CSV table of C-alpha atoms and ligand atoms in Angstrom, one decimal:
chain,number,residue,atom,x,y,z
A,28,MET,CA,-0.1,0.0,-0.3
A,29,LYS,CA,1.6,3.3,-1.3
A,30,LYS,CA,0.0,6.4,0.1
A,31,ARG,CA,0.1,9.5,-2.8
A,32,GLY,CA,-2.3,11.8,-4.2
A,33,TYR,CA,-3.3,13.4,-1.4
A,34,TYR,CA,-5.6,16.7,-0.8
A,35,GLY,CA,-5.7,17.5,2.5
A,36,ASN,CA,-6.7,14.1,4.8
A,37,PHE,CA,-8.3,12.8,1.9
A,38,GLY,CA,-8.0,11.2,-1.8
A,39,GLY,CA,-4.3,8.3,-2.0
A,40,ALA,CA,-3.9,5.4,-3.8
A,41,PHE,CA,-5.0,2.4,-1.8
A,42,LEU,CA,-4.7,-0.3,-4.3
A,43,PRO,CA,-3.1,-4.2,-4.4
A,44,GLU,CA,1.3,-4.6,-4.7
A,45,ILE,CA,0.0,-5.9,-8.4
A,46,LEU,CA,-1.2,-2.7,-9.7
A,47,ILE,CA,0.9,-0.4,-8.4
A,48,ALA,CA,3.4,-0.2,-11.8
A,49,THR,CA,0.3,0.1,-13.2
A,50,PHE,CA,-0.2,3.7,-11.5
A,51,ASP,CA,3.1,4.5,-11.8
A,52,GLU,CA,3.7,3.9,-15.9
A,53,LEU,CA,-0.4,6.1,-15.9
A,54,GLU,CA,0.8,8.6,-13.2
A,55,ALA,CA,4.2,9.0,-15.5
A,56,GLN,CA,2.3,9.4,-18.7
A,57,PHE,CA,-0.3,12.3,-17.1
A,58,GLU,CA,2.7,14.0,-15.9
A,59,LYS,CA,4.4,14.5,-19.3
A,60,ILE,CA,1.1,15.4,-21.2
A,61,LYS,CA,0.3,18.1,-18.6
A,62,GLN,CA,4.2,19.2,-19.0
A,63,ASP,CA,3.6,19.0,-22.6
A,64,PRO,CA,0.9,21.8,-24.4
A,65,LYS,CA,0.9,20.7,-27.8
A,66,PHE,CA,-1.4,17.1,-26.2
A,67,TRP,CA,-3.6,20.2,-24.6
A,68,ASP,CA,-4.7,21.7,-27.8
A,69,THR,CA,-4.9,18.5,-29.6
A,70,TYR,CA,-7.3,17.6,-26.9
A,71,VAL,CA,-8.6,20.7,-27.6
A,72,GLN,CA,-9.0,20.1,-31.4
A,73,LEU,CA,-9.9,16.9,-31.1
A,74,MET,CA,-13.1,18.1,-28.7
A,75,SER,CA,-13.9,20.6,-31.2
A,76,SER,CA,-14.6,18.8,-34.2
A,77,TYR,CA,-15.9,15.7,-32.4
A,78,SER,CA,-17.5,17.1,-29.9
A,79,CYS,CA,-19.2,20.6,-29.9
A,80,ARG,CA,-16.7,22.8,-28.1
A,81,PRO,CA,-16.4,25.8,-27.1
A,82,THR,CA,-19.6,24.9,-25.8
A,83,PRO,CA,-22.4,28.4,-25.4
A,84,LEU,CA,-22.4,30.4,-21.9
A,85,THR,CA,-26.3,30.5,-22.4
A,86,PHE,CA,-28.1,33.6,-21.0
A,87,ALA,CA,-31.5,32.7,-19.0
A,88,ARG,CA,-33.2,35.9,-20.1
A,89,ASN,CA,-36.9,34.7,-19.0
A,90,LEU,CA,-36.0,32.4,-16.3
A,91,THR,CA,-34.1,36.1,-15.0
A,92,ASN,CA,-37.3,37.8,-15.5
A,93,TYR,CA,-38.9,35.7,-13.3
A,94,PHE,CA,-36.9,35.2,-10.3
A,95,GLY,CA,-36.0,39.2,-10.6
A,96,GLY,CA,-32.6,38.6,-9.1
A,97,ALA,CA,-29.2,37.3,-10.2
A,98,LYS,CA,-28.8,37.3,-14.0
A,99,ILE,CA,-28.5,33.6,-15.0
A,100,TYR,CA,-26.4,31.9,-17.5
A,101,ILE,CA,-26.0,28.5,-18.7
A,102,LYS,CA,-23.2,26.9,-19.5
A,103,ARG,CA,-24.4,24.1,-21.8
A,104,GLU,CA,-22.7,21.2,-21.4
A,105,ASP,CA,-26.0,19.5,-22.5
A,106,LEU,CA,-24.7,20.4,-26.5
A,107,ASN,CA,-21.4,17.9,-26.0
A,108,HIS,CA,-21.9,14.5,-28.7
A,109,THR,CA,-23.3,11.7,-26.3
A,110,GLY,CA,-25.2,15.0,-24.5
A,111,ALA,CA,-23.6,15.7,-20.8
A,112,HIS,CA,-19.4,16.4,-20.0
A,113,LYS,CA,-18.6,13.1,-19.7
A,114,LEU,CA,-17.5,13.3,-22.9
A,115,ASN,CA,-14.7,15.3,-21.7
A,116,ASN,CA,-13.3,12.8,-20.1
A,117,VAL,CA,-13.7,9.4,-22.0
A,118,MET,CA,-11.3,11.4,-25.1
A,119,GLY,CA,-9.2,12.8,-22.7
A,120,GLN,CA,-8.7,9.7,-21.1
A,121,GLY,CA,-8.6,7.9,-25.0
A,122,LEU,CA,-5.8,10.4,-26.0
A,123,LEU,CA,-3.4,9.2,-23.1
A,124,VAL,CA,-4.5,5.5,-23.9
A,125,GLN,CA,-3.3,6.0,-27.5
A,126,LYS,CA,0.1,7.0,-26.0
A,127,MET,CA,0.5,4.8,-24.0
A,128,GLY,CA,0.2,2.0,-27.2
A,129,LYS,CA,-2.9,-0.2,-25.4
A,130,GLN,CA,-5.6,-1.4,-27.3
A,131,ARG,CA,-8.2,-2.3,-25.1
A,132,VAL,CA,-10.3,-0.1,-22.4
A,133,ILE,CA,-12.7,-1.1,-19.5
A,134,ALA,CA,-14.8,0.7,-17.4
A,135,GLU,CA,-17.3,0.9,-14.7
A,136,THR,CA,-21.3,2.7,-15.0
A,137,GLY,CA,-24.0,2.8,-13.3
A,138,ALA,CA,-26.7,4.9,-14.7
A,139,GLY,CA,-24.8,3.7,-18.1
A,140,GLN,CA,-23.7,7.3,-19.4
A,141,HIS,CA,-20.3,7.0,-19.1
A,142,GLY,CA,-20.7,3.7,-20.4
A,143,VAL,CA,-21.8,4.9,-23.6
A,144,ALA,CA,-19.6,7.6,-23.6
A,145,CYS,CA,-16.9,5.6,-23.7
A,146,ALA,CA,-18.3,2.9,-25.8
A,147,THR,CA,-18.2,6.2,-28.3
A,148,MET,CA,-14.7,6.8,-27.7
A,149,ALA,CA,-13.2,3.1,-28.2
A,150,ALA,CA,-15.1,3.2,-31.4
A,151,LYS,CA,-13.5,6.3,-32.6
A,152,PHE,CA,-10.2,5.3,-31.6
A,153,GLY,CA,-10.4,1.9,-32.8
A,154,PHE,CA,-10.0,0.3,-28.9
A,155,ASP,CA,-12.1,-2.7,-27.5
A,156,CYS,CA,-14.0,-1.8,-25.7
A,157,THR,CA,-15.7,-4.1,-22.2
A,158,ILE,CA,-18.3,-2.3,-19.7
A,159,TYR,CA,-18.8,-3.6,-16.6
A,160,MET,CA,-22.6,-3.0,-15.2
A,161,GLY,CA,-24.6,-4.4,-12.3
A,162,GLU,CA,-26.9,-6.6,-13.0
A,163,ILE,CA,-29.8,-4.4,-11.5
A,164,ASP,CA,-28.3,-1.5,-13.7
A,165,VAL,CA,-28.1,-3.8,-16.6
A,166,ILE,CA,-31.9,-4.5,-16.3
A,167,ARG,CA,-32.7,-0.8,-15.2
A,168,GLN,CA,-30.7,0.6,-17.9
A,169,ARG,CA,-31.8,-0.9,-21.1
A,170,PRO,CA,-31.9,1.2,-23.7
A,171,ASN,CA,-28.3,2.8,-22.6
A,172,VAL,CA,-26.9,-1.0,-22.8
A,173,PHE,CA,-28.8,-1.1,-26.5
A,174,TRP,CA,-26.4,1.9,-27.1
A,175,MET,CA,-23.3,0.6,-25.7
A,176,GLU,CA,-23.5,-2.8,-28.0
A,177,GLN,CA,-24.6,-1.3,-31.0
A,178,LEU,CA,-21.2,1.6,-30.2
A,179,GLY,CA,-19.3,-2.5,-30.3
A,180,ALA,CA,-18.7,-2.3,-27.5
A,181,THR,CA,-19.4,-5.9,-25.0
A,182,VAL,CA,-20.9,-5.3,-21.6
A,183,ILE,CA,-20.9,-7.8,-19.0
A,184,PRO,CA,-23.6,-8.0,-15.9
A,185,VAL,CA,-22.1,-8.3,-12.5
A,186,THR,CA,-23.8,-10.5,-10.4
A,187,ASN,CA,-22.0,-10.6,-7.6
A,188,GLY,CA,-22.9,-8.7,-4.1
A,189,THR,CA,-26.1,-6.2,-4.7
A,190,ARG,CA,-24.9,-6.3,-8.4
A,191,ILE,CA,-25.2,-2.3,-8.8
A,192,LEU,CA,-22.4,0.2,-9.3
A,193,LYS,CA,-19.9,-0.6,-6.6
A,194,ASP,CA,-19.5,-4.5,-7.4
A,195,ALA,CA,-19.1,-3.1,-11.0
A,196,ILE,CA,-16.6,-0.9,-10.0
A,197,ASN,CA,-14.9,-3.8,-8.1
A,198,GLU,CA,-15.3,-6.5,-11.1
A,199,ALA,CA,-13.4,-3.7,-13.5
A,200,PHE,CA,-10.6,-3.6,-10.8
A,201,ARG,CA,-10.7,-7.3,-11.0
A,202,ASP,CA,-10.1,-7.7,-14.4
A,203,TRP,CA,-7.4,-4.7,-14.8
A,204,VAL,CA,-5.3,-6.8,-12.5
A,205,SER,CA,-5.1,-9.8,-15.1
A,206,ASN,CA,-5.1,-7.4,-18.1
A,207,MET,CA,-2.7,-4.4,-17.0
A,208,ASP,CA,-0.5,-4.7,-20.3
A,209,THR,CA,-2.9,-4.3,-23.0
A,210,THR,CA,-6.0,-3.0,-21.1
A,211,HIS,CA,-6.6,0.8,-19.4
A,212,TYR,CA,-9.1,1.3,-17.4
A,213,VAL,CA,-11.2,4.8,-18.2
A,214,LEU,CA,-13.1,5.8,-14.6
A,215,GLY,CA,-16.0,8.1,-15.0
A,216,THR,CA,-15.4,10.5,-12.6
A,217,ALA,CA,-13.0,12.5,-10.5
A,218,CYS,CA,-13.1,9.9,-7.9
A,219,GLY,CA,-10.9,6.4,-7.1
A,220,PRO,CA,-7.0,6.5,-6.5
A,221,HIS,CA,-4.6,8.6,-7.5
A,222,PRO,CA,-4.3,10.3,-10.1
A,223,PHE,CA,-7.5,9.5,-12.1
A,224,PRO,CA,-9.5,12.7,-9.0
A,225,GLU,CA,-6.8,14.8,-10.2
A,226,MET,CA,-6.3,13.1,-14.1
A,227,VAL,CA,-10.6,13.3,-14.7
A,228,THR,CA,-10.0,17.5,-13.6
A,229,TYR,CA,-7.4,18.0,-15.8
A,230,PHE,CA,-9.9,17.1,-18.9
A,231,GLN,CA,-12.8,18.0,-17.5
A,232,SER,CA,-11.5,22.1,-16.4
A,233,ILE,CA,-11.9,22.9,-20.3
A,234,ILE,CA,-15.6,23.6,-18.8
A,235,GLY,CA,-14.1,26.4,-16.2
A,236,GLN,CA,-11.8,27.6,-18.6
A,237,GLU,CA,-14.1,28.4,-21.8
A,238,ALA,CA,-17.1,29.5,-18.4
A,239,ARG,CA,-14.6,32.2,-17.4
A,240,LYS,CA,-13.8,33.7,-20.8
A,241,GLN,CA,-17.0,33.3,-22.0
A,242,ILE,CA,-18.7,36.0,-18.7
A,243,LEU,CA,-16.0,38.0,-18.7
A,244,GLU,CA,-16.3,38.6,-22.8
A,245,ILE,CA,-19.8,38.7,-22.7
A,246,GLU,CA,-20.6,40.6,-19.3
A,247,GLY,CA,-17.0,42.4,-18.3
A,248,LYS,CA,-17.0,40.6,-14.9
A,249,LEU,CA,-17.2,37.4,-12.7
A,250,PRO,CA,-20.2,35.7,-11.6
A,251,LYS,CA,-21.0,36.2,-8.2
A,252,ARG,CA,-21.4,32.5,-7.7
A,253,VAL,CA,-21.6,29.0,-9.6
A,254,TYR,CA,-23.8,25.8,-9.4
A,255,ALA,CA,-22.6,22.2,-10.1
A,256,CYS,CA,-24.4,19.0,-9.6
A,257,VAL,CA,-22.1,16.4,-7.5
A,258,GLY,CA,-22.1,12.4,-8.0
A,259,GLY,CA,-18.5,11.9,-8.3
A,260,GLY,CA,-18.0,15.3,-8.5
A,261,SER,CA,-16.4,15.8,-11.7
A,262,ASN,CA,-18.8,18.3,-13.5
A,263,ALA,CA,-18.3,20.3,-10.3
A,264,MET,CA,-15.0,20.2,-10.8
A,265,GLY,CA,-14.8,20.8,-14.2
A,266,LEU,CA,-16.7,24.0,-13.8
A,267,PHE,CA,-15.0,24.9,-11.0
A,268,SER,CA,-11.4,24.7,-11.3
A,269,GLY,CA,-12.1,28.1,-14.1
A,270,PHE,CA,-12.5,30.3,-10.5
A,271,LEU,CA,-10.4,28.6,-7.9
A,272,ASN,CA,-8.0,32.4,-8.5
A,273,ASP,CA,-11.5,34.4,-8.0
A,274,PRO,CA,-13.7,36.1,-5.5
A,275,VAL,CA,-16.0,33.6,-6.6
A,276,GLU,CA,-18.7,31.1,-4.7
A,277,LEU,CA,-18.7,27.6,-5.5
A,278,VAL,CA,-21.9,25.3,-5.2
A,279,GLY,CA,-21.7,22.0,-5.4
A,280,VAL,CA,-25.3,20.7,-5.2
A,281,GLU,CA,-26.4,16.9,-3.8
A,282,ALA,CA,-28.9,15.0,-4.5
A,283,GLY,CA,-31.6,15.6,-1.7
A,284,GLY,CA,-33.5,12.2,-2.4
A,285,LYS,CA,-36.6,12.5,-0.2
A,286,GLY,CA,-34.9,15.2,2.3
A,287,LEU,CA,-32.4,14.7,4.6
A,288,ALA,CA,-34.8,13.6,7.4
A,289,SER,CA,-35.8,10.4,5.8
A,290,GLY,CA,-32.2,9.0,5.0
A,291,LEU,CA,-33.5,8.2,1.4
A,292,HIS,CA,-30.4,10.9,0.2
A,293,ALA,CA,-27.5,10.8,-1.7
A,294,SER,CA,-25.6,13.8,-0.4
A,295,ARG,CA,-22.3,13.1,1.8
A,296,LEU,CA,-21.3,16.6,1.9
A,297,SER,CA,-24.0,18.4,3.0
A,298,SER,CA,-25.6,15.6,5.5
A,299,ASP,CA,-24.0,14.5,8.3
A,300,ASP,CA,-24.8,11.3,7.6
A,301,ALA,CA,-21.2,10.6,5.8
A,302,SER,CA,-18.2,9.8,7.3
A,303,PRO,CA,-14.4,9.4,6.5
A,304,GLY,CA,-13.4,5.9,5.5
A,305,VAL,CA,-11.6,4.3,2.5
A,306,ALA,CA,-13.0,2.3,0.2
A,307,GLN,CA,-12.5,1.6,-3.7
A,308,GLY,CA,-9.0,2.7,-3.9
A,309,TYR,CA,-9.2,6.1,-2.1
A,310,LYS,CA,-10.4,8.3,1.1
A,311,THR,CA,-13.3,10.6,1.3
A,312,TYR,CA,-16.4,11.2,3.3
A,313,PHE,CA,-18.5,7.8,2.7
A,314,LEU,CA,-21.8,7.2,3.4
A,315,GLN,CA,-21.5,4.4,5.3
A,316,ASP,CA,-22.7,3.0,8.8
A,317,ASP,CA,-20.1,2.8,12.5
A,318,ASP,CA,-19.4,-0.8,10.7
A,319,GLY,CA,-18.0,0.7,7.3
A,320,GLN,CA,-20.7,-0.8,6.0
A,321,MET,CA,-22.0,1.2,2.9
A,322,LYS,CA,-25.5,2.3,3.3
A,323,GLU,CA,-28.1,2.3,0.6
A,324,THR,CA,-28.9,6.0,-1.0
A,325,HIS,CA,-31.6,7.0,-3.2
A,326,SER,CA,-31.7,10.1,-5.8
A,327,ILE,CA,-34.1,10.1,-8.4
A,328,SER,CA,-31.6,10.9,-10.9
A,329,ALA,CA,-29.3,7.6,-11.4
A,330,GLY,CA,-26.2,9.8,-12.2
A,331,LEU,CA,-25.7,11.5,-8.7
A,332,ASP,CA,-26.5,8.3,-6.5
A,333,TYR,CA,-23.4,7.4,-5.1
A,334,VAL,CA,-21.8,6.6,-2.2
A,335,GLY,CA,-18.6,8.4,-1.9
A,336,VAL,CA,-17.8,11.6,-3.7
A,337,SER,CA,-14.1,12.9,-4.9
A,338,PRO,CA,-11.5,13.5,-2.5
A,339,ILE,CA,-10.8,16.7,-3.5
A,340,LEU,CA,-14.2,17.8,-3.4
A,341,ALA,CA,-14.1,16.3,0.5
A,342,ASP,CA,-10.7,18.6,1.0
A,343,MET,CA,-12.6,21.7,0.0
A,344,HIS,CA,-15.4,21.1,1.9
A,345,ASP,CA,-13.0,20.9,4.9
A,346,LYS,CA,-11.1,24.0,4.1
A,347,GLY,CA,-14.6,25.8,3.6
A,348,LEU,CA,-13.6,26.9,-0.3
A,349,ALA,CA,-16.9,25.8,-1.5
A,350,ARG,CA,-20.4,25.3,-0.1
A,351,PHE,CA,-22.6,22.3,-0.3
A,352,GLU,CA,-26.3,22.2,-0.3
A,353,SER,CA,-29.1,19.3,-1.4
A,354,ALA,CA,-31.8,19.5,-3.6
A,355,THR,CA,-35.0,16.9,-3.4
A,356,ASP,CA,-36.8,14.9,-5.7
A,357,GLU,CA,-39.5,17.1,-5.5
A,358,LYS,CA,-37.3,20.4,-5.7
A,359,VAL,CA,-35.6,18.5,-8.7
A,360,ILE,CA,-38.3,18.3,-10.6
A,361,ALA,CA,-40.3,21.8,-10.7
A,362,ALA,CA,-36.6,23.1,-11.2
A,363,LEU,CA,-37.0,20.6,-14.1
A,364,LYS,CA,-40.7,21.7,-15.1
A,365,LEU,CA,-39.4,25.7,-14.7
A,366,THR,CA,-36.3,25.4,-17.1
A,367,MET,CA,-38.5,23.7,-20.3
A,368,GLN,CA,-41.5,26.0,-19.7
A,369,LYS,CA,-38.8,29.7,-20.0
A,370,GLU,CA,-36.5,28.7,-21.4
A,371,GLY,CA,-36.6,25.6,-23.8
A,372,ILE,CA,-33.9,23.6,-22.4
A,373,ILE,CA,-34.8,20.0,-20.7
A,374,PRO,CA,-31.7,19.7,-18.2
A,375,ALA,CA,-30.5,16.0,-17.4
A,376,LEU,CA,-32.1,15.5,-13.9
A,377,GLU,CA,-28.3,15.1,-12.3
A,378,SER,CA,-28.3,18.9,-14.0
A,379,SER,CA,-31.0,19.9,-12.8
A,380,HIS,CA,-30.1,19.8,-9.2
A,381,ALA,CA,-27.9,22.5,-9.5
A,382,PHE,CA,-30.5,24.7,-11.0
A,383,ALA,CA,-33.3,23.7,-8.1
A,384,GLN,CA,-30.4,25.7,-6.1
A,385,ALA,CA,-29.6,28.3,-7.8
A,386,PHE,CA,-33.7,29.5,-8.1
A,387,GLU,CA,-34.0,29.2,-3.9
A,388,GLU,CA,-30.6,31.7,-4.1
A,389,ALA,CA,-31.2,34.0,-7.1
A,390,PRO,CA,-34.7,36.1,-5.9
A,391,GLN,CA,-31.7,37.3,-2.8
A,392,LEU,CA,-28.9,38.6,-5.2
A,393,SER,CA,-29.3,41.9,-6.7
A,394,LYS,CA,-30.1,42.4,-10.5
A,395,ASP,CA,-26.4,43.5,-11.5
A,396,GLU,CA,-25.0,40.5,-10.0
A,397,ILE,CA,-24.2,37.1,-12.3
A,398,ILE,CA,-24.9,33.3,-11.9
A,399,ILE,CA,-23.6,30.3,-13.7
A,400,ILE,CA,-25.6,27.1,-13.4
A,401,ASN,CA,-23.4,24.0,-14.5
A,402,GLN,CA,-25.9,22.0,-17.4
A,403,SER,CA,-23.9,18.7,-16.9
A,404,GLY,CA,-26.2,16.5,-19.5
A,405,ARG,CA,-29.7,16.7,-21.4
A,406,GLY,CA,-32.5,15.4,-20.0
A,407,ASP,CA,-33.8,13.3,-22.8
A,408,LYS,CA,-32.2,10.6,-21.2
A,409,ASP,CA,-34.6,10.6,-18.7
A,410,ILE,CA,-37.9,10.7,-20.6
A,411,PHE,CA,-38.8,6.9,-18.2
A,412,THR,CA,-38.1,9.2,-14.5
A,413,VAL,CA,-39.0,12.3,-15.7
A,414,ALA,CA,-42.9,10.7,-17.1
A,415,ASP,CA,-43.8,8.9,-13.9
A,416,ALA,CA,-43.1,11.6,-11.9
A,417,LEU,CA,-44.9,14.0,-13.6
A,418,ASP,CA,-47.9,11.0,-13.4
A,419,ASP,CA,-48.2,11.8,-17.7
A,420,PRO,CA,-51.3,9.4,-18.4
A,421,LYS,CA,-50.9,9.5,-22.6
A,422,TRP,CA,-47.3,8.3,-22.0
A,423,LYS,CA,-48.6,5.2,-19.4
A,424,LYS,CA,-50.9,4.4,-22.2
A,425,PHE,CA,-47.8,4.7,-24.9
A,426,ILE,CA,-45.8,2.3,-22.9
A,427,LYS,CA,-48.9,-0.1,-22.6
A,428,THR,CA,-49.7,0.1,-26.4
A,429,LYS,CA,-46.2,-1.0,-27.0
A,430,ALA,CA,-45.9,-4.0,-24.3
A,431,GLU,CA,-49.1,-5.1,-25.6
A,432,GLU,CA,-47.9,-5.6,-29.3
A,433,TYR,CA,-45.3,-7.6,-28.0
A,434,HIS,CA,-47.0,-10.0,-26.1
A,435,ALA,CA,-49.2,-10.3,-29.5
B,526,LIG,C1,-22.4,11.5,-14.6
B,526,LIG,C2,-23.6,12.6,-14.5
B,526,LIG,C3,-23.4,13.1,-12.9
B,526,LIG,C4,-22.5,13.2,-12.2
B,526,LIG,O1,-21.2,12.8,-12.5
B,526,LIG,P1,-19.7,14.3,-11.9
B,526,LIG,O2,-18.7,12.8,-11.9
B,526,LIG,O3,-20.4,14.4,-9.8
B,526,LIG,O4,-20.4,14.8,-12.5
B,526,LIG,C5,-24.4,14.6,-13.9
B,526,LIG,N1,-24.9,14.9,-14.4
B,526,LIG,C6,-25.0,13.9,-15.6
B,526,LIG,C7,-26.0,14.7,-16.7
B,526,LIG,C8,-24.4,12.7,-15.9
B,526,LIG,O5,-24.2,12.1,-16.7
């Protein structure tokens, strides 16, 4: 066991002996590309020709007028290829894999969004791709599994343990141990052993770099506050990275689920229910019981439903460098509805957490103050969940009719 990559009390790399050489190689390659300005140029070029970079910063005029407070801007990560910020990370790691001369990538996925992004990257670069996914998630997320397979990836349902995300992560590590020479593990968020939290943040920092430049061009001044939802923490770290040296308040919004008092949530930094611990190769705040057993989490958005959180955010939390709030499922659906109707924009359920918190605070700010909300992804993937939450009778009828067609 080796200790490195700490952020205050958090982070590190708690690795089995056998993986240490692989992590050394990864860390060395990452240090090399960080020093090489040409690598970043290649990355930006790739993202502007294959994804939609720079993504726009949209002034939400109608929402601004509706709340009557701060000017509301939206950073449009939903306009990335595959519909979310996740592509920033996987394409960056894809370039790194190419540099390392490996031909195979593996990944874990819970909701399936990272799996789809990774399968997309593998197709584009010509890599073999295996995605590990808990058996329960495979059943729940059939549309994403369908696309991963169509994109050429092999999806392996994990039948160990509770058959969800954390079991998929364990299985991916097991694969990596047996195939280190040919394979890279594309971790999906700013978590896990060093150098992943820093590396994923590095690729996602393109969000904050662009947003800072854009708001200075449009408004000639910095925002008062910026908001991002927090699952593992990659889109939040991406946005926050642009404003770390500025007098800008950084607000991370976690899944409040059915309310903090209910225990049915995924709020690690905005509740008192999580405590520091080591799991999955790193140290952070985990939602765990006194024996270190991981608790059940709940969120209406699959992408925020995770027991751990980025060690970098955990450190920022303890040092008071960022503020963390939680938004309940109910408030999230209300924020989503309002954004659709006022702006013609459909945020992902994950992103809608950031919108919900910003909407609570915007009316208390003055009209010459500015806030930026990170729209980490687009919401059309959430049609099943949102239609259920809104109890839409026409949608129910459609599903029934489809089911009957298959029975006939
Ligand atoms: C995966 C996902 C998230 C959560 O992941 P982070 O690493 O916390 O950014 C948030 N929004 C969308 C749209 C996602 O797909």
